[in-house]
Structures are given as structure tokens and as C-alpha cells.
XYZ file of C-alpha atoms in Angstrom:
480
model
C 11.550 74.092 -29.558
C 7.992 72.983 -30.783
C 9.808 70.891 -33.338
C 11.551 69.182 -30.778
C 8.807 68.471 -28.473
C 7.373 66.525 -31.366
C 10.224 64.917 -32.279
C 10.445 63.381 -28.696
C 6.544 62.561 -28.559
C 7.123 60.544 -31.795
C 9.949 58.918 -30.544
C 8.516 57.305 -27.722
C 5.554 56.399 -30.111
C 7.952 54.509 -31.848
C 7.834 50.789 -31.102
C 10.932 49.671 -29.398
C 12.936 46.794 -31.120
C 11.390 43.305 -29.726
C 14.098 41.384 -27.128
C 15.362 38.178 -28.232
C 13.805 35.476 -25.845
C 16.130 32.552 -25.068
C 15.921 29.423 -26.481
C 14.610 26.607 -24.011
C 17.574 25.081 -22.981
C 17.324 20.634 -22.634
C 19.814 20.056 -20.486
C 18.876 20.223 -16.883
C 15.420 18.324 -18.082
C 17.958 15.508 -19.703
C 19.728 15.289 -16.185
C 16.277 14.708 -14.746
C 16.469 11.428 -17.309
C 19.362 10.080 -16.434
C 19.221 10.151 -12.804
C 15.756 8.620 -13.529
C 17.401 6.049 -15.941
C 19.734 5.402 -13.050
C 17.149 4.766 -10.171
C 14.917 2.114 -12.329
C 18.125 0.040 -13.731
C 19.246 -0.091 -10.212
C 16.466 0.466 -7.184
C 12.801 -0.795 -9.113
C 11.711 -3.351 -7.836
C 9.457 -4.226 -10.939
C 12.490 -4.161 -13.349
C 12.316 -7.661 -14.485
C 8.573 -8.170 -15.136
C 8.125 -4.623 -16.813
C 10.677 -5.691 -19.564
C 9.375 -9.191 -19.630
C 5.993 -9.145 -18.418
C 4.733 -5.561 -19.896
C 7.722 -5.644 -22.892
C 9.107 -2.624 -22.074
C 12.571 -2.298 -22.069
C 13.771 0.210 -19.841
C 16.787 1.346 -21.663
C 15.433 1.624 -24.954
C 11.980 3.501 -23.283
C 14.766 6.027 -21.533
C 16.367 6.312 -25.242
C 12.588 7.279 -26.401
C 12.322 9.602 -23.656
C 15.689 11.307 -23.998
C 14.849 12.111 -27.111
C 11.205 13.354 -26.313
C 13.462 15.452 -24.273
C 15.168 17.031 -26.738
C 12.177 18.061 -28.803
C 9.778 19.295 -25.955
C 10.228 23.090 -26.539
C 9.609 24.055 -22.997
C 9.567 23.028 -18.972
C 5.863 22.137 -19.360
C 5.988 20.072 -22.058
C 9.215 18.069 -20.497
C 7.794 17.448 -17.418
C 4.451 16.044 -19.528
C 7.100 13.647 -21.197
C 8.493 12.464 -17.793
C 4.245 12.038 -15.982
C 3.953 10.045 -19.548
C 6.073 7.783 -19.493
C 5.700 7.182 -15.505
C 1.731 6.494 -16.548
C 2.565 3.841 -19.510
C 4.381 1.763 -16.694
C 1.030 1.654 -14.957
C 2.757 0.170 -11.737
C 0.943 1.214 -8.747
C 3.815 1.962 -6.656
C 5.698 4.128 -9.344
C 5.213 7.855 -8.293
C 7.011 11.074 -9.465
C 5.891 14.139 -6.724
C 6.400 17.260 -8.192
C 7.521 20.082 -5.448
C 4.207 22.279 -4.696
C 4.225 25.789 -6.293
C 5.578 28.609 -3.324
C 2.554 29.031 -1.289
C 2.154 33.387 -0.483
C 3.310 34.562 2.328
C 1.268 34.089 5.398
C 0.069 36.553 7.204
C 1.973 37.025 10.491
C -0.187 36.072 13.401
C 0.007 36.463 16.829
C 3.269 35.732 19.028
C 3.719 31.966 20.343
C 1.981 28.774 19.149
C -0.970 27.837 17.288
C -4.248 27.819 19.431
C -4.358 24.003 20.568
C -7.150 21.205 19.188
C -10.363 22.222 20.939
C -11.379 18.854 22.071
C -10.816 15.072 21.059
C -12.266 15.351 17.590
C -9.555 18.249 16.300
C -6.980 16.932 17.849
C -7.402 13.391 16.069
C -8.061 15.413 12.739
C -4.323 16.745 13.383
C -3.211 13.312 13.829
C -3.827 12.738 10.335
C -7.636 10.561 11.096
C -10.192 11.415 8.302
C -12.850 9.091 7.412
C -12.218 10.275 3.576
C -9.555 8.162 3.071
C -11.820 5.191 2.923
C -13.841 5.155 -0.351
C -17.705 3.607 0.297
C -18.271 0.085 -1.680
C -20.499 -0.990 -4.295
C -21.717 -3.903 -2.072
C -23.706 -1.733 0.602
C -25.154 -0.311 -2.520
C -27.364 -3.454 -3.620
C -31.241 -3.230 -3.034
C -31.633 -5.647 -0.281
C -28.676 -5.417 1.841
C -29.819 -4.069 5.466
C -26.985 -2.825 7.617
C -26.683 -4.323 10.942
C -23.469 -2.344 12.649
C -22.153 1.194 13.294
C -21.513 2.559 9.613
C -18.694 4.382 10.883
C -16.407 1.360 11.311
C -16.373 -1.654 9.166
C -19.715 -1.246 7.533
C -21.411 -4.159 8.138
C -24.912 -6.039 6.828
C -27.123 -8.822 5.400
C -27.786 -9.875 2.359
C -30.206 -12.550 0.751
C -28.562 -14.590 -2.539
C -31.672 -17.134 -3.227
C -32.504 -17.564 -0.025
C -28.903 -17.569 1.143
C -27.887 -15.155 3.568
C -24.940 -13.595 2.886
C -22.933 -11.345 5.428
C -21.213 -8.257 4.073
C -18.025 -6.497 5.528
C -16.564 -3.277 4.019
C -12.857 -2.697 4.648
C -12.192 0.477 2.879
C -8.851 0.458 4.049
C -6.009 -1.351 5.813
C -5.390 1.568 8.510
C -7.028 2.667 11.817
C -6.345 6.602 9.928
C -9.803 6.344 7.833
C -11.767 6.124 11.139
C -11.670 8.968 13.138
C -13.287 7.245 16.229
C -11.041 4.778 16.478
C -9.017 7.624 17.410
C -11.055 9.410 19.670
C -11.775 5.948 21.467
C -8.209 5.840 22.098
C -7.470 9.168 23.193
C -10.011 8.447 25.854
C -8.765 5.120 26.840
C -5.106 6.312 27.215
C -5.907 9.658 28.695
C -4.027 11.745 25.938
C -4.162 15.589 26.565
C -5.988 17.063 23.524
C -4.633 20.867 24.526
C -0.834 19.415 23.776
C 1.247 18.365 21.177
C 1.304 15.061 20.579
C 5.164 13.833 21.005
C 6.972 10.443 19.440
C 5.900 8.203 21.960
C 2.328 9.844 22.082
C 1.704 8.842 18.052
C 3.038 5.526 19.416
C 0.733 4.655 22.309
C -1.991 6.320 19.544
C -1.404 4.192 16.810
C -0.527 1.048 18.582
C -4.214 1.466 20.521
C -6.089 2.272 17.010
C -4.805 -0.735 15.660
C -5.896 -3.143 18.726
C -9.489 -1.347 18.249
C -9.963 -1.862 14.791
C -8.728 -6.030 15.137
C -11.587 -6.084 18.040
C -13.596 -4.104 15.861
C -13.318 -6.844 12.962
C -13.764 -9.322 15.157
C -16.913 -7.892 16.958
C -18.106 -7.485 13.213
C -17.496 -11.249 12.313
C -19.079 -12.322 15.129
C -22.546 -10.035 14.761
C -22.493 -11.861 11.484
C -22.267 -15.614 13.063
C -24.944 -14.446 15.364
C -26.893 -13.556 12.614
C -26.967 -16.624 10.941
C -24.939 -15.905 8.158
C -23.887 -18.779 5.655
C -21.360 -16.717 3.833
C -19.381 -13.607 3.482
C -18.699 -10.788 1.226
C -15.624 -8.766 1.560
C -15.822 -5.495 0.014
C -12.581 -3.912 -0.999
C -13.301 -2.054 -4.323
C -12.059 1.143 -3.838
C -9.619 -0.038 -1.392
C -6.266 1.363 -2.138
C -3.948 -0.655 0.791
C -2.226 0.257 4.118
C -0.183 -1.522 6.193
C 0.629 -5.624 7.116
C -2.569 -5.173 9.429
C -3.837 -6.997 5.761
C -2.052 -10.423 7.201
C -3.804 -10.013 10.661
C -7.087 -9.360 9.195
C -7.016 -11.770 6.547
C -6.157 -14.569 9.358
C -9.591 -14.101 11.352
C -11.225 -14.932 8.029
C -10.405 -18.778 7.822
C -9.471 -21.725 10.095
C -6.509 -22.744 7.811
C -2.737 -21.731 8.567
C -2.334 -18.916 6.190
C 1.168 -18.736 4.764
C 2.689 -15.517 3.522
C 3.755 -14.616 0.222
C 7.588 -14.970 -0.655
C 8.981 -12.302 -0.897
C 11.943 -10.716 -3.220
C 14.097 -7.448 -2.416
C 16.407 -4.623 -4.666
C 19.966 -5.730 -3.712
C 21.579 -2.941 -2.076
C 21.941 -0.710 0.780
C 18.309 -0.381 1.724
C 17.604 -3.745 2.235
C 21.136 -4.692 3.548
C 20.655 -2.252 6.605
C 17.053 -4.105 6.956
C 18.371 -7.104 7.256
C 21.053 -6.457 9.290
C 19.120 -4.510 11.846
C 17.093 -7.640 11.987
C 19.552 -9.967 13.014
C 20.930 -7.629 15.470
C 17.905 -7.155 17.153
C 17.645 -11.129 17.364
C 21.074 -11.548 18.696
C 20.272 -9.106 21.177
C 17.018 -10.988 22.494
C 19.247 -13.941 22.810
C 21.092 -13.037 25.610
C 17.368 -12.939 27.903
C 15.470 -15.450 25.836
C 14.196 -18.566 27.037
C 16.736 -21.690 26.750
C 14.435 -22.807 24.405
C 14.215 -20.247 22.251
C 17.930 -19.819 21.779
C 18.221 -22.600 19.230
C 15.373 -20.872 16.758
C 16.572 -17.509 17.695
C 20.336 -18.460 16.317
C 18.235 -20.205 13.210
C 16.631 -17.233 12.335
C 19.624 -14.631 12.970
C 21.403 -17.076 10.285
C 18.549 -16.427 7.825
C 18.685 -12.767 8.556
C 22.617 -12.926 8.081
C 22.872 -14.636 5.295
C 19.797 -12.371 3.194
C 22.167 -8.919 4.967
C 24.931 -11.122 2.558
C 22.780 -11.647 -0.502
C 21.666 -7.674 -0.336
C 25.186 -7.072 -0.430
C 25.688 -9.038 -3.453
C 25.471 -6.711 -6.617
C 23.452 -8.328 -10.044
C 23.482 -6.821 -13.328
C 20.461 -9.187 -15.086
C 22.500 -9.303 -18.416
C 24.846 -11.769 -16.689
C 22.039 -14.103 -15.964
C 21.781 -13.331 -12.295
C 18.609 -13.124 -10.091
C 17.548 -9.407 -10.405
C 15.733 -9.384 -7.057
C 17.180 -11.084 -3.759
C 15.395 -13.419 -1.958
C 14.152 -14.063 1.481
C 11.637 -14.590 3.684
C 8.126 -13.784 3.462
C 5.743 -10.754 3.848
C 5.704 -11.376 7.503
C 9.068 -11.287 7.853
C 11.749 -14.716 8.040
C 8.754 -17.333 8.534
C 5.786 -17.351 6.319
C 2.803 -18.699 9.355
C 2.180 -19.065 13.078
C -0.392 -19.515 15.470
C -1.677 -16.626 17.442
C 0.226 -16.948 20.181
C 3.328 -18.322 19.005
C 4.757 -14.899 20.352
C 2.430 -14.064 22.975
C 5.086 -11.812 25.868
C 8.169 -12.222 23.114
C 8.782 -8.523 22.282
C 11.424 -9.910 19.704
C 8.836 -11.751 18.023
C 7.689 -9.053 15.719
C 11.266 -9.363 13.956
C 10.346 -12.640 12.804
C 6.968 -12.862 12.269
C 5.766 -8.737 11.779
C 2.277 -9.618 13.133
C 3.412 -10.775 16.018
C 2.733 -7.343 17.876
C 0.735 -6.078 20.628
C -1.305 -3.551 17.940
C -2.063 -6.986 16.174
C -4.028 -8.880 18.578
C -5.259 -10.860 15.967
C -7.353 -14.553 16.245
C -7.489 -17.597 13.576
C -10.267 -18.410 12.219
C -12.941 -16.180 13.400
C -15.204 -16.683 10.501
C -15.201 -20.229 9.404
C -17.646 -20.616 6.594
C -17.598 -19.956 2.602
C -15.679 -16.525 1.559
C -15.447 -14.373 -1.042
C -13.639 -11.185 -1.199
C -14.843 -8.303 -4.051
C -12.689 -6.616 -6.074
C -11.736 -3.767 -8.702
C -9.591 -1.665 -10.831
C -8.975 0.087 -7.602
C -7.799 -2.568 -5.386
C -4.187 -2.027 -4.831
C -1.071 -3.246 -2.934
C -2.288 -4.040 1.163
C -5.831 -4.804 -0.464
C -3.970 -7.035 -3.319
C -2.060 -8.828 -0.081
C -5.288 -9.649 1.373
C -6.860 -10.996 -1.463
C -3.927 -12.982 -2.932
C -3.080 -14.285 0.617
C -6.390 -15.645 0.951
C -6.528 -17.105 -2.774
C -3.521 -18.936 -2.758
C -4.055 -20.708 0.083
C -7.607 -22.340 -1.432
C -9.366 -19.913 1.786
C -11.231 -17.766 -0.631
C -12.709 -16.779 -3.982
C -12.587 -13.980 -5.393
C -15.447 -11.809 -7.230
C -14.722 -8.577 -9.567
C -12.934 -7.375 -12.358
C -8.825 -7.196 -12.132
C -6.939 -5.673 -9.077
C -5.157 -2.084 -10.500
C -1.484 -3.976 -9.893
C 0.557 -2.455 -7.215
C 1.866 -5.201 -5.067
C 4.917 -4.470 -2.437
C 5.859 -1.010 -2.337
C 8.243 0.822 -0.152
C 9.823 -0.856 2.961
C 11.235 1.350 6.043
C 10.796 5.063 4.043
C 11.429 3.197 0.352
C 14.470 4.944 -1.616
C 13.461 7.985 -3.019
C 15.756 9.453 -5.683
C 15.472 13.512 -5.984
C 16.010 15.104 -9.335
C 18.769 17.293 -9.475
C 16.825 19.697 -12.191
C 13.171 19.935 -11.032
C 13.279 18.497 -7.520
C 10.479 16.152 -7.936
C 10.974 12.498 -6.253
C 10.612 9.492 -7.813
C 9.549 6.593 -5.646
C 10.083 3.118 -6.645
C 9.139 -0.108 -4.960
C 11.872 -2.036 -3.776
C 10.168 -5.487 -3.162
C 7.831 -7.994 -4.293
C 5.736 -10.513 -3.543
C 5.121 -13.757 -5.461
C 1.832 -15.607 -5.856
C 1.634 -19.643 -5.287
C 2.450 -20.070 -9.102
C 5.380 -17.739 -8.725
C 3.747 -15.038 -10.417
C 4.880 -10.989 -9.973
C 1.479 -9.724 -7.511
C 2.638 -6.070 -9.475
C 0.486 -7.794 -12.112
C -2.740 -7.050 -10.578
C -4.965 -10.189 -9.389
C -8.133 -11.946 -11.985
C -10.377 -12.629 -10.207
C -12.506 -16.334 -10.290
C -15.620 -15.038 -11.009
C -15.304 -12.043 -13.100
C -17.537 -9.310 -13.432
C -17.392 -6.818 -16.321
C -16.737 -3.349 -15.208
C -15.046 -0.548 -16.758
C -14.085 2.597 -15.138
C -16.974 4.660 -16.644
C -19.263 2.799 -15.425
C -22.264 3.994 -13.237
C -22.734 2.886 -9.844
C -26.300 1.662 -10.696
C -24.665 -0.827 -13.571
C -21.943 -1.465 -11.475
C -24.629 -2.596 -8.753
C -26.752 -4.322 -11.344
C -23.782 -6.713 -12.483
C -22.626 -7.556 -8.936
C -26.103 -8.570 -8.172
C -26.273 -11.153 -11.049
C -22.548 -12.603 -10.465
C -23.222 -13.009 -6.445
C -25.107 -16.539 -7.389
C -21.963 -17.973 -9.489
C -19.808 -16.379 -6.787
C -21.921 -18.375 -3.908
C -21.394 -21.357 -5.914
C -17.554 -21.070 -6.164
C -17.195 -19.698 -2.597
C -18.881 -23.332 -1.192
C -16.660 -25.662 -2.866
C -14.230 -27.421 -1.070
């Protein structure tokens, strides 16, 4: 018996043969690459300027990565492949989102709904309204600039150039969402109840209001600076990553000249067919109450719309010699300028001319002497719209080092494409918008009067050099 027992004891002493582990298994990571390989040869925007611009040819980079593929070993090291090769593109708008980890379980709380915002504040912080979304500028930073307006909404102050006073705006972002009391402003002017959700055609009414504040805002801040005896402005969008087309409204109170839009081209294809479509039936439906004479544009412009619904339609494959992108209209829609008021009561206006909307109050020419606008490496797509809209129409000069290279992005949702392995999302832009000299605005915008920054840079250098390019930049900004 004692025998036994020792037998037994030894036994499970004994190491236990070590189970085979799988090998890693390719496949479902080399579905990911095709359906990737798919969406760029047929929804990106960018296709023609990354091969010919960048010289990256996307079939023989997907070849490259396939094989990557192949050889990764595991799930971590495919997925690196796929952020890798997403990175060497460096196009602003290119984005693979990777589904989140499974969060634990919550603990279960108490019966019925969450314990509504307290007061205006909270409930504007669940709107989405946090002033971190706006970086600060390097401008503000300088030794001698004194601020003259409410630092919690378009930053504004003074600064002497050699006896030159120079005004300074900050726009750290094209959206009302980076300034929380442009929200709480409106939740008080429209008499939103903070102690209830906030429904559809509450975010409407909320969003709609923000915007009018912040174009009264920028126009209260142009105006301090007049008053102040400014000779010239600085506008300070390092660090400004975009927004929305409330770029073309702002960018229109900064000159007396007729701004005209950037052309603009679009991925042939369902996405842009149903936009253009929508478009003209929208305009054929404002015909039947327009104004006689309206009627005559309004048929001109449902042709335009019509016939770019027909050239969406129309498949390309570049290797045939085609035009990769479609193309029509402008970034503000089928006509590239208008005064003010050219829509004032039209509700249809908007689908010709997007800033023609009661959130846009916008007015020309608000600031009418010398401009410059400040860039960086971190200037991208409604910030790049801005400055290039300004540029190429001889309104501006422009001060920095070279915008990060974003340009249009995703129109009406964009058109995601979902992995079938690892569920991530790849977004691709599915327009663009072309500079004066016809020029892709994906490739980032030099400025006139460069200044050398790198990325590592402190912001004490970074101050240092701005300071000793703003005379050069003065110079530029006042000729005619």
C-alpha cells in the first residue's frame, strides 16, 4: 500500500507532456488587406496624388503589406503592419479605429435613468462642449502681447512689431464645441431644460445658436481690434486641427474682396451620387414657392446638380486614362462666392451656397487691413480651408512652417469600410479641394514666410523664432 502511495505522489510530480500551441493562422488578417486594398482603389479620395504626388503605388504597397502579412507571427504584430502602413501615407484624413477592448461589467445601479445634468454647465459637458478641444497658440505666448478680450472665446490681444501694432486672434478651432459658454449662453437664450434629455431638434436649436454666437463673437473680436487701432492682424491657428465650413464664413469677415471657394473633386460612386441627387431634389422642390425670379437660377443650378448626380454615376478605372475624381462645384456647394445676403429668407439657399444659413450670419469684410494667418505641422483640413481660401485669393499671407496635409475629408458620415477580421474601420476621404494652381490641398500648405520649426521644439524657441519672422511677415502682409 505504502508503495503505492508513492508511486502516485511521484506521478503527479511528474511533469505533464507540454500542449502543442497552434500556429498563428494569416488568413483572417489577409482578409483585413484585401477589403482594405478594395476601399483605397475604389473610395480614397487621395488615390491619384499618393501614387503620383507621394510615389506610392497602392497596389504594389498592398503587395508589400500582404506579404508583411504573411510573416507577422501573431495578431499584434499584424495589426502593427496595417497602423504602419496607414502612418507612411501620412494623409490627415486616413484613419483605421480599432474596436475598444470589452469594458467590465458595470455595476448595476439603481432602477430608472441616470440622475439628470445638475445645472447649465453639466448639461453642455454632455452635449459634447469642452474647451480641451482647442489647443492654446504660440502667438499669445510672445513677451509683449497684452490680451484685450475674454480668454475664453477667441483669445484676443495687441502686439507691437517696430512700432506697429499688430492685433492677434486665436481660433483654436472651427466649432462652437471647444467653448463651453457658447453653450451655456445658448441654453439660456433658448430656454433649454438642463434636467432633460436633449432630443433631435434640441441639438438643433443648440448648435444652430452656438454657431450664430461664435460669428458675433468673431466679429465683436475684429471690431475691439479696429477700435484699438490696430494696423494688422495675426491669425493664430497652430494647433488648429479643423471643424466644419464655419472656416468659409469666418474667413469672409477677414477681407473686403469676394472670396471664391476652392473647386472641388468627389469619389465617383454611391456616396456622392445620393449627395447630389438629394441636392437637386431639394432645389426642384423650392421651385414650386420660389420667387419668379428665382426660378430661372433655381432650374440652372438643379441642372448642375443633375448632371454631377450623372458624373457620380459614371464609373473610372485611372488605367484607362479617365479622371479619377469627379468634378463639381465648389466647397460651398454649386457656386464658389456671394454676398451676404444673396440668400437672406431663402431656406433653399444653403443647397447652393452651404453658408448661406441662419447659424452663419456671417459679414464681408469686417477687418479690412493687412493679414496674416500663422501656421504649423498641426494645421489640418477646416484650418487648411481657411488658410488656402484666403491665400489664393491674394487676401492674405501666410507665416509658419508647412500645414500637416489633410484637406477635404468625409462628406455626409464619409464611407467607412469595416473589416471583416478585426472590426476596425477604415475611413477615407472622399473629396478634395484644389488650390488656384490646381494643386491637391491633401499636400499640406508652405507657407510665404517660413519659419523653422520642428516638432521637438520648445515653446520658448518656438516663441523666439516667431518673434524674429513677424517683421518679414509685416512686410509681406502690406503689399498690395
Amino acid at each position: 500500500m505504502i508503495a503505492l502511495r508513492i508511486a502516485a505522489a511521484l506521478a503527479a510530480l511528474t511533469p505533464l507532456p507540454a500542449l502543442a500551441q497552434p500556429a498563428w493562422d494569416p488568413e483572417p488578417w489577409l482578409e483585413d488587406v484585401a477589403a482594405m486594398r478594395t476601399a483605397f482603389l475604389t473610395k480614397y479620395a487621395n488615390r491619384e496624388w499618393i501614387e503620383r504626388e507621394r510615389g506610392i503605388p497602392l497596389d504594389r504597397a498592398f503587395d508589400a503589406i500582404e506579404a508583411q502579412v504573411r510573416a507577422a507571427g501573431s495578431d499584434a504584430e499584424a495589426r502593427a503592419t496595417l497602423d504602419r502602413l496607414l502612418a507612411g501615407l501620412n494623409d490627415g484624413h486616413v484613419a483605421l479605429r480599432w474596436p475598444r477592448p470589452a469594458s467590465p461589467i458595470a455595476p448595476a445601479s439603481a432602477p430608472g435613468e441616470a440622475a439628470p445634468p445638475a445645472d447649465a454647465a453639466a448639461f453642455c459637458r454632455a452635449q459634447g462642449y469642452d474647451a480641451n478641444r482647442g489647443r492654446t497658440g504660440i502667438a499669445a505666448a510672445l513677451p509683449a502681447y497684452r490680451p484685450v478680450a475674454d480668454e475664453r472665446l477667441l483669445p484676443t490681444g495687441l502686439l507691437d512689431v517696430n512700432g506697429t501694432m499688430l492685433g492677434v486672434l486665436r481660433i483654436p478651432v472651427f466649432d462652437p464645441a471647444a467653448f463651453p459658454v457658447l453653450c451655456t449662453e445658448s441654453v439660456a437664450a433658448l430656454g433649454l431644460p438642463v434636467d432633460q434629455p436633449c432630443d433631435e431638434n434640441c441639438q438643433g436649436a443648440l448648435i444652430t445658436e452656438a454657431y450664430r454666437r461664435l460669428n458675433f463673437a468673431l466679429i465683436a473680436r475684429l471690431e475691439q481690434l479696429r477700435e484699438a487701432d490696430a494696423q494688422a492682424l495675426l491669425v493664430d491657428l497652430t494647433g488648429n486641427g479643423g471643424g466644419s465650413e464655419w472656416a468659409e464664413a469666418a474667413a469672409r469677415m477677414l477681407t473686403p474682396r469676394r472670396l471664391e471657394s476652392a473647386r472641388v473633386g468627389f469619389v465617383r460612386g454611391e456616396h456622392w451620387a445620393r449627395q447630389w441627387a438629394n441636392t437637386a431634389a431639394a432645389l426642384r422642390e423650392a421651385t414650386e414657392t420660389a420667387a419668379p425670379e428665382d426660378r430661372a437660377r433655381l432650374a440652372d443650378w438643379i441642372a448642375r446638380a443633375d448632371a454631377a448626380r450623372l458624373e457620380a454615376e459614371t464609373p473610372c478605372d485611372p488605367a484607362t486614362g479617365c479622371a479619377w475624381l469627379g468634378s463639381a462645384g465648389y466647397a460651398t456647394g454649386l457656386i464658389a462666392a456671394a454676398p451676404p445676403q444673396e440668400f437672406a429668407g431663402k431656406d433653399w439657399g444653403v443647397h447652393v451656397f452651404s453658408i448661406a444659413q441662419e447659424a452663419h450670419p456671417w459679414r464681408e469684410g469686417v477687418w479690412r487691413a493687412p493679414l496674416i494667418v500663422l501656421v504649423d505641422d498641426k494645421t489640418f483640413s477646416a484650418a487648411e480651408e481657411f488658410t488656402a481660401l484666403l491665400r489664393d485669393n491674394d487676401a492674405a499671407i501666410v507665416l509658419g512652417s508647412r500645414t500637416g496635409g489633410a484637406g477635404c475629408g468625409h462628406t455626409w458620415g464619409g464611407t467607412p469600410t469595416t473589416l471583416p477580421n478585426s472590426g476596425a474601420v477604415l475611413e477615407l476621404p472622399d473629396c478634395a479641394r484644389f488650390r488656384r494652381d490646381g494643386s491637391n490641398e491633401v499636400a499640406g500648405i508652405i507657407p510665404d514666410v517660413l519659419i523653422g520649426w520642428r516638432a521637438s521644439d520648445s515653446n520658448a524657441l518656438r516663441t523666439r523664432l516667431l518673434e524674429a519672422a513677424l517683421p518679414a511677415a509685416l512686410v509681406a502682409a502690406r503689399q498690395p
